[in-house]
Short mmCIF file of C-alpha atoms and ligand atoms in Angstrom, two decimals:
data_model
loop_
_atom_site.label_atom_id
_atom_site.label_comp_id
_atom_site.label_asym_id
_atom_site.label_seq_id
_atom_site.Cartn_x
_atom_site.Cartn_y
_atom_site.Cartn_z
CA MET A 80 -0.02 -0.60 -0.04
CA ASN A 81 0.68 3.83 -0.40
CA PHE A 82 1.24 6.34 1.77
CA ASN A 83 1.92 10.08 2.27
CA ILE A 84 3.11 11.31 5.36
CA ALA A 85 3.81 14.98 6.29
CA THR A 86 7.08 15.71 8.10
CA ILE A 87 7.50 18.38 10.44
CA PRO A 88 10.85 17.57 11.69
CA GLY A 89 11.08 21.30 13.28
CA ASP A 90 13.60 22.50 16.01
CA GLY A 91 16.30 21.07 18.06
CA ILE A 92 16.97 17.59 17.97
CA GLY A 93 13.88 17.40 15.45
CA PRO A 94 16.00 16.56 12.44
CA ASP A 95 17.63 14.54 13.97
CA ILE A 96 14.72 12.14 15.38
CA ILE A 97 13.17 12.32 12.23
CA GLU A 98 15.85 11.80 9.99
CA GLN A 99 16.14 8.19 11.72
CA THR A 100 12.57 7.52 11.73
CA ILE A 101 11.87 8.42 7.97
CA LEU A 102 15.12 5.68 7.63
CA VAL A 103 13.20 2.90 10.26
CA LEU A 104 9.80 3.49 7.84
CA ASN A 105 11.57 2.52 4.24
CA LYS A 106 13.31 -0.48 5.61
CA LEU A 107 9.80 -1.47 7.05
CA GLY A 108 8.34 -0.72 4.05
CA GLU A 109 10.75 -2.43 1.79
CA LYS A 110 10.47 -5.17 4.12
CA TYR A 111 6.17 -5.74 4.05
CA GLY A 112 5.91 -4.61 0.26
CA HIS A 113 4.36 -1.04 1.25
CA SER A 114 5.77 2.70 0.65
CA PHE A 115 5.59 5.83 1.98
CA ASN A 116 5.77 8.85 1.20
CA PHE A 117 7.44 11.59 3.00
CA THR A 118 6.51 15.44 2.45
CA GLU A 119 8.71 17.90 4.76
CA VAL A 120 7.05 21.00 5.63
CA LEU A 121 7.99 23.89 7.74
CA GLY A 122 6.75 23.87 11.41
CA GLY A 123 7.92 25.76 14.91
CA GLY A 124 11.03 28.07 15.37
CA VAL A 125 11.92 27.40 11.73
CA ALA A 126 8.86 28.50 10.45
CA ILE A 127 9.12 31.69 12.27
CA ASP A 128 13.01 32.28 11.32
CA LYS A 129 12.02 31.08 7.53
CA THR A 130 8.35 32.70 7.12
CA GLY A 131 7.98 35.28 10.04
CA GLU A 132 4.98 32.16 11.29
CA PRO A 133 4.74 29.02 13.58
CA LEU A 134 2.33 27.71 11.29
CA PRO A 135 2.63 28.61 7.35
CA LYS A 136 -0.80 28.05 5.54
CA GLU A 137 1.58 25.64 3.24
CA THR A 138 1.93 23.38 6.39
CA ILE A 139 -1.53 23.43 7.12
CA GLU A 140 -2.61 22.43 3.47
CA ILE A 141 -0.13 19.90 3.10
CA CYS A 142 -0.99 18.02 6.27
CA LYS A 143 -4.18 17.66 5.32
CA LYS A 144 -3.96 15.97 2.23
CA SER A 145 -1.43 13.58 3.53
CA ASP A 146 -2.29 10.28 5.51
CA ALA A 147 -0.71 11.36 8.65
CA VAL A 148 1.88 13.43 9.96
CA LEU A 149 4.96 12.98 11.58
CA LEU A 150 6.59 15.29 14.00
CA GLY A 151 9.66 15.91 15.65
CA ALA A 152 9.43 18.91 18.16
CA VAL A 153 9.16 22.26 18.07
CA GLY A 154 10.35 25.41 20.14
CA GLY A 155 13.77 26.26 21.89
CA PRO A 156 15.56 29.85 23.96
CA LYS A 157 16.10 31.81 20.66
CA TRP A 158 12.10 32.27 19.93
CA ASP A 159 11.31 32.40 24.40
CA ASN A 160 11.29 36.03 24.11
CA LEU A 161 8.31 36.13 21.09
CA PRO A 162 4.87 36.66 22.29
CA GLY A 163 2.25 34.15 23.46
CA ASP A 164 0.85 34.03 19.33
CA LYS A 165 4.02 33.93 18.30
CA ARG A 166 5.91 31.51 19.57
CA PRO A 167 6.94 28.23 18.27
CA GLU A 168 4.16 25.81 20.30
CA GLN A 169 1.37 27.64 18.70
CA ALA A 170 2.50 25.75 15.98
CA LEU A 171 1.06 22.56 17.82
CA LEU A 172 -2.02 24.40 19.00
CA GLY A 173 -2.20 25.49 15.73
CA LEU A 174 -2.30 21.88 13.83
CA ARG A 175 -4.32 20.02 16.95
CA GLY A 176 -7.04 23.29 16.27
CA GLU A 177 -6.90 22.79 12.07
CA LEU A 178 -6.51 19.70 12.12
CA GLY A 179 -8.91 18.36 14.65
CA LEU A 180 -6.92 16.22 16.55
CA PHE A 181 -9.18 16.18 19.57
CA ALA A 182 -8.07 12.80 20.89
CA ASN A 183 -3.82 12.67 22.41
CA LEU A 184 -3.44 8.98 23.67
CA ARG A 185 -0.40 8.94 25.50
CA PRO A 186 1.17 5.45 26.97
CA ALA A 187 3.78 5.61 29.72
CA LEU A 188 4.72 1.90 29.35
CA LEU A 189 7.75 0.66 31.33
CA HIS A 190 10.21 -1.33 29.11
CA LYS A 191 11.47 -4.20 31.30
CA PRO A 192 14.70 -3.68 30.01
CA LEU A 193 14.33 -0.07 31.53
CA LYS A 194 12.69 -0.96 34.47
CA ASP A 195 15.32 0.53 37.08
CA ALA A 196 15.14 3.95 35.28
CA CYS A 197 11.47 4.15 37.03
CA PRO A 198 12.01 6.42 40.12
CA LEU A 199 9.52 4.59 42.39
CA LYS A 200 10.43 1.45 44.61
CA PRO A 201 10.45 -1.60 42.83
CA GLU A 202 7.70 -2.60 44.95
CA ILE A 203 4.96 -0.15 43.99
CA ILE A 204 6.31 -0.34 40.14
CA GLY A 205 6.19 -4.56 40.28
CA ASP A 206 8.34 -4.98 36.62
CA SER A 207 6.43 -3.37 34.14
CA LEU A 208 3.96 -0.40 34.47
CA ASP A 209 1.43 0.21 31.33
CA ILE A 210 -0.62 3.36 31.86
CA LEU A 211 -2.49 4.94 28.88
CA VAL A 212 -3.37 8.65 28.85
CA VAL A 213 -6.04 9.54 26.72
CA ARG A 214 -6.46 13.60 26.60
CA GLU A 215 -9.02 15.73 25.07
CA LEU A 216 -6.76 18.39 22.57
CA THR A 217 -9.03 20.91 21.02
CA GLY A 218 -11.17 22.33 23.83
CA GLY A 219 -10.64 23.03 27.47
CA ILE A 220 -9.12 25.94 28.77
CA TYR A 221 -6.50 25.65 26.10
CA PHE A 222 -9.04 27.25 23.49
CA GLY A 223 -11.38 28.78 25.61
CA GLU A 224 -12.05 32.80 26.25
CA ARG A 225 -9.09 34.00 27.03
CA GLY A 226 -7.88 38.02 27.14
CA ARG A 227 -7.40 41.29 29.53
CA ARG A 228 -9.87 43.46 31.55
CA ASN A 229 -10.30 45.71 34.20
CA GLY A 230 -11.44 43.76 37.37
CA LYS A 231 -12.09 44.61 41.24
CA TYR A 232 -8.62 45.22 41.87
CA GLY A 233 -7.68 46.43 38.58
CA GLU A 234 -5.95 44.90 35.19
CA GLU A 235 -6.84 41.48 35.29
CA ALA A 236 -6.47 38.38 32.59
CA TYR A 237 -9.10 35.02 32.08
CA ASP A 238 -8.79 31.87 30.46
CA THR A 239 -11.56 29.42 30.47
CA GLU A 240 -12.98 26.55 30.85
CA ALA A 241 -15.35 25.32 28.98
CA TYR A 242 -16.57 21.38 27.53
CA SER A 243 -19.32 20.47 25.18
CA VAL A 244 -21.55 17.13 25.56
CA LYS A 245 -20.12 16.06 22.17
CA GLU A 246 -16.76 16.89 23.04
CA VAL A 247 -16.44 14.95 26.35
CA GLU A 248 -18.54 12.41 24.54
CA ARG A 249 -16.44 11.58 21.45
CA ILE A 250 -13.34 11.62 24.01
CA ALA A 251 -15.09 9.42 26.28
CA ARG A 252 -15.64 6.79 23.49
CA VAL A 253 -11.74 6.55 22.59
CA GLY A 254 -10.98 6.24 26.10
CA PHE A 255 -13.96 3.49 26.26
CA GLU A 256 -13.01 1.88 23.29
CA ALA A 257 -8.78 1.14 23.82
CA ALA A 258 -9.90 -0.10 27.31
CA THR A 259 -11.98 -3.18 25.86
CA LYS A 260 -7.98 -3.85 24.45
CA ARG A 261 -6.54 -3.35 27.60
CA ASN A 262 -7.57 -4.15 30.83
CA LYS A 263 -10.75 -2.84 30.75
CA LYS A 264 -10.92 -0.20 33.56
CA VAL A 265 -11.37 3.39 32.86
CA THR A 266 -10.47 6.51 35.68
CA SER A 267 -11.90 9.74 34.47
CA VAL A 268 -9.80 12.29 35.82
CA ASP A 269 -11.60 15.95 36.66
CA LYS A 270 -12.35 18.29 39.75
CA ALA A 271 -15.91 17.87 40.26
CA ASN A 272 -15.98 19.36 43.73
CA ILE A 273 -15.54 22.94 42.03
CA LEU A 274 -16.25 23.00 38.07
CA GLU A 275 -19.21 23.23 36.73
CA SER A 276 -17.61 21.99 33.22
CA SER A 277 -16.07 18.74 35.41
CA ARG A 278 -19.82 18.28 36.65
CA LEU A 279 -21.31 17.99 32.95
CA TRP A 280 -18.23 16.11 31.81
CA ARG A 281 -18.98 13.62 34.54
CA SER A 282 -22.77 12.90 33.58
CA VAL A 283 -21.29 12.48 30.18
CA ILE A 284 -18.54 9.67 31.29
CA GLU A 285 -21.87 8.20 33.21
CA GLU A 286 -23.77 7.98 30.18
CA VAL A 287 -21.24 6.97 27.85
CA ALA A 288 -19.95 4.17 30.45
CA LYS A 289 -23.15 2.32 29.74
CA ASP A 290 -22.25 1.18 26.19
CA TYR A 291 -19.12 -0.40 27.77
CA PRO A 292 -20.28 -2.66 30.50
CA GLU A 293 -17.07 -4.84 30.08
CA VAL A 294 -15.25 -1.53 31.70
CA GLU A 295 -14.92 -0.85 34.91
CA VAL A 296 -15.32 3.11 35.48
CA ASN A 297 -14.48 5.51 38.54
CA HIS A 298 -14.08 8.91 38.89
CA MET A 299 -10.96 11.06 40.44
CA TYR A 300 -10.34 14.31 41.55
CA VAL A 301 -7.16 15.63 39.77
CA ASP A 302 -5.67 16.22 42.79
CA ASN A 303 -6.25 12.70 43.93
CA ALA A 304 -5.09 11.47 40.75
CA SER A 305 -1.95 13.23 40.95
CA MET A 306 -1.30 11.42 44.05
CA GLN A 307 -2.60 8.13 43.15
CA LEU A 308 -0.05 8.20 40.32
CA ILE A 309 2.83 8.13 42.76
CA ARG A 310 1.26 6.05 45.69
CA ASN A 311 -0.49 2.78 43.83
CA PRO A 312 0.07 3.67 39.82
CA LYS A 313 -0.74 -0.20 39.00
CA GLN A 314 -4.15 0.45 39.50
CA PHE A 315 -4.50 2.85 36.56
CA ASP A 316 -5.21 1.23 32.71
CA VAL A 317 -6.92 4.05 31.28
CA ILE A 318 -7.22 7.63 32.05
CA ILE A 319 -9.85 9.79 30.52
CA THR A 320 -8.93 13.35 31.01
CA SER A 321 -9.21 17.13 30.17
CA ASN A 322 -6.88 19.48 27.51
CA MET A 323 -5.09 20.62 31.01
CA PHE A 324 -5.69 17.73 33.39
CA GLY A 325 -4.19 15.62 30.46
CA ASP A 326 -1.03 17.92 29.78
CA ILE A 327 -0.28 17.75 33.79
CA LEU A 328 -0.82 14.65 34.55
CA SER A 329 0.90 12.60 31.13
CA ASP A 330 3.67 14.35 32.26
CA GLU A 331 3.59 12.83 35.73
CA ALA A 332 2.84 9.57 34.51
CA SER A 333 5.66 9.71 31.70
CA MET A 334 8.06 10.27 34.86
CA LEU A 335 6.84 6.93 36.13
CA THR A 336 8.75 4.83 33.31
CA GLY A 337 12.19 6.98 33.99
CA SER A 338 12.91 8.26 30.42
CA ILE A 339 11.08 11.21 28.58
CA GLY A 340 12.82 10.03 25.92
CA MET A 341 10.98 6.70 25.04
CA LEU A 342 7.41 8.00 24.87
CA PRO A 343 5.24 8.41 21.87
CA SER A 344 2.02 9.70 20.94
CA ALA A 345 -0.83 9.85 19.11
CA SER A 346 -3.36 12.75 18.31
CA LEU A 347 -6.11 11.37 16.61
CA ALA A 348 -9.18 13.22 14.60
CA GLU A 349 -12.56 11.71 13.18
CA GLY A 350 -11.43 8.98 11.39
CA SER A 351 -8.45 7.97 10.34
CA PHE A 352 -6.06 10.97 10.47
CA GLY A 353 -3.60 11.52 13.10
CA LEU A 354 -0.53 13.20 13.76
CA TYR A 355 2.44 11.41 15.90
CA GLU A 356 4.91 13.18 17.48
CA PRO A 357 7.16 11.88 20.63
CA ILE A 358 6.32 13.65 24.30
CA HIS A 359 9.86 15.54 24.54
CA GLY A 360 10.79 18.62 23.86
CA SER A 361 13.88 20.01 21.13
CA ALA A 362 16.72 19.93 23.77
CA PRO A 363 18.34 22.20 21.40
CA ASP A 364 21.52 21.58 24.00
CA ILE A 365 22.50 18.22 22.01
CA ALA A 366 21.04 19.11 18.80
CA GLY A 367 22.72 18.12 15.45
CA GLN A 368 25.26 16.16 17.81
CA ASN A 369 24.37 12.58 16.80
CA LYS A 370 23.06 12.28 20.54
CA ALA A 371 19.39 12.38 20.97
CA ASN A 372 17.35 9.13 21.40
CA PRO A 373 15.03 8.50 18.58
CA ILE A 374 13.00 5.36 20.01
CA ALA A 375 9.93 8.31 20.95
CA THR A 376 9.43 9.16 17.66
CA ILE A 377 10.26 5.62 16.09
CA LEU A 378 7.88 4.27 18.50
CA SER A 379 5.12 7.58 17.40
CA ALA A 380 5.48 5.89 13.82
CA ALA A 381 4.10 2.34 15.26
CA MET A 382 1.22 3.93 16.28
CA MET A 383 0.79 5.54 12.78
CA LEU A 384 1.18 2.55 11.57
CA ARG A 385 -1.44 1.57 14.26
CA TYR A 386 -3.68 3.64 14.02
CA SER A 387 -3.72 5.85 10.59
CA PHE A 388 -3.04 2.98 8.49
CA ASN A 389 -4.34 -0.14 10.61
CA LEU A 390 -1.05 -1.74 10.23
CA GLU A 391 -0.73 -3.69 13.56
CA GLU A 392 1.52 -6.45 12.52
CA GLU A 393 3.84 -3.63 10.84
CA ALA A 394 3.54 -1.33 14.50
CA LEU A 395 4.19 -4.95 16.42
CA ALA A 396 6.94 -5.48 14.18
CA LEU A 397 8.73 -2.00 14.78
CA GLU A 398 7.49 -2.02 18.98
CA ASN A 399 9.74 -5.62 18.73
CA ALA A 400 12.64 -4.24 17.11
CA VAL A 401 13.13 -1.20 19.39
CA THR A 402 12.50 -3.73 22.50
CA LYS A 403 15.26 -6.39 21.15
CA VAL A 404 17.90 -3.16 20.53
CA LEU A 405 17.42 -2.72 24.51
CA GLU A 406 17.70 -5.99 25.84
CA GLU A 407 21.00 -6.35 23.70
CA ASP A 408 21.66 -3.04 26.27
CA TYR A 409 22.40 -0.64 23.72
CA ARG A 410 21.52 2.94 25.05
CA THR A 411 21.58 6.39 24.02
CA GLY A 412 22.76 9.02 26.28
CA ASP A 413 19.63 10.03 27.87
CA ILE A 414 18.74 6.11 28.99
CA MET A 415 22.62 5.15 29.95
CA SER A 416 23.36 3.30 32.89
CA GLU A 417 26.22 1.38 34.12
CA GLY A 418 27.17 -1.36 31.76
CA MET A 419 24.84 -0.52 29.32
CA LYS A 420 26.44 0.53 25.38
CA LEU A 421 26.24 3.66 24.54
CA VAL A 422 25.12 4.41 21.22
CA GLY A 423 24.36 8.13 18.96
CA THR A 424 20.96 8.77 17.18
CA LYS A 425 22.48 7.62 14.50
CA GLU A 426 23.40 4.02 15.47
CA MET A 427 20.40 3.82 17.41
CA GLY A 428 18.47 3.71 13.92
CA GLU A 429 20.96 1.43 12.24
CA LEU A 430 20.49 -1.05 15.17
CA ILE A 431 16.66 -0.51 14.94
CA ILE A 432 16.77 -1.33 11.28
CA ASN A 433 19.34 -4.09 11.60
CA ALA A 434 16.97 -5.61 14.40
CA LEU A 435 13.54 -5.93 11.99
CA GLN A 436 14.79 -8.23 9.56
C1 LIG B 96 2.54 18.67 25.26
C2 LIG B 96 2.45 20.23 25.50
C3 LIG B 96 2.12 21.14 24.76
C4 LIG B 96 0.81 21.26 25.39
C5 LIG B 96 2.93 22.79 24.47
C6 LIG B 96 4.23 22.73 23.74
C7 LIG B 96 1.95 23.78 23.91
O1 LIG B 96 3.02 20.45 27.12
O2 LIG B 96 2.07 18.18 24.15
O3 LIG B 96 2.28 18.56 26.57
O4 LIG B 96 0.64 22.08 26.92
O5 LIG B 96 -0.03 20.86 25.34
MG1 LIG B 97 2.40 18.82 27.84
#
């Protein structure tokens, strides 16, 4: 089969890790008889430098015409002092909004060979951890009305959290569907003791839950959820939550795996279209030095094979290749530990390609 992929290497280590991911996908395509056509487009700081905009119109158009988007990372100190709407991060928010990417899947998977990287005690974590955070990505306070006004104490700023029944329902369905293929447990995280938007959220989750009698559902306030993730992370299977709570809890969950350089993500629209990117940032300090860990991006490509192209066998082959390389003790600097074999970005890409055969 033939697939068109728009790539947005972006800033910092973005180009390093996208380069390896393209090589890996080409090899996989060769092996399974698919052809992946890549079109590179601008986004983030590099787009600001070249066009004055973090997300040029052309980028959005090419992404819309593609079957999926693969993104490296955006941002860096060079652009940190620009006004809010001109910052590289706007490329991400713009893509999410323009492409309708409402469902953000962030798996926090502790790979067995890396289990010592988990900062929690072994008796809490056992020898593995597998949590899927399903974050609503195009609504809530990220996209609500915001501004400045004259308030009781003079100038004030405000941001608003708003959720419609429709928005909660569609993210809930993504979460429940995922749970049916996993351990059949959903934890919906909200702040329903305070927020009206959370009370609506909770009632919609209850409604959707009726369609999934085989899935156990519970509700948790976000403050408690952040504590439970540390106290007893194994109680979680799928966490469904709002845009901002998901932003915060997914960083916390990722830390349980000890290595943000390993975690992929998928941002899905209605249908099969999606944008795939590593969870980590652009790490400008090691950009272009053959030091970055390409695994999170390569695992994001595996999610792309699974969710956008419906190529489960190929996705598994890629994930198994990554596991094999880790079991053979190869590590990039970010996940290096004593007795392991240190390799660079390119060598890690080559090792994964070799493990594919
Ligand atoms: C993330 C990031 C983004 C977010 C930023 C960079 C806009 O933190 O993807 O989690 O807050 O959503
Ligand atoms: Mg975040």
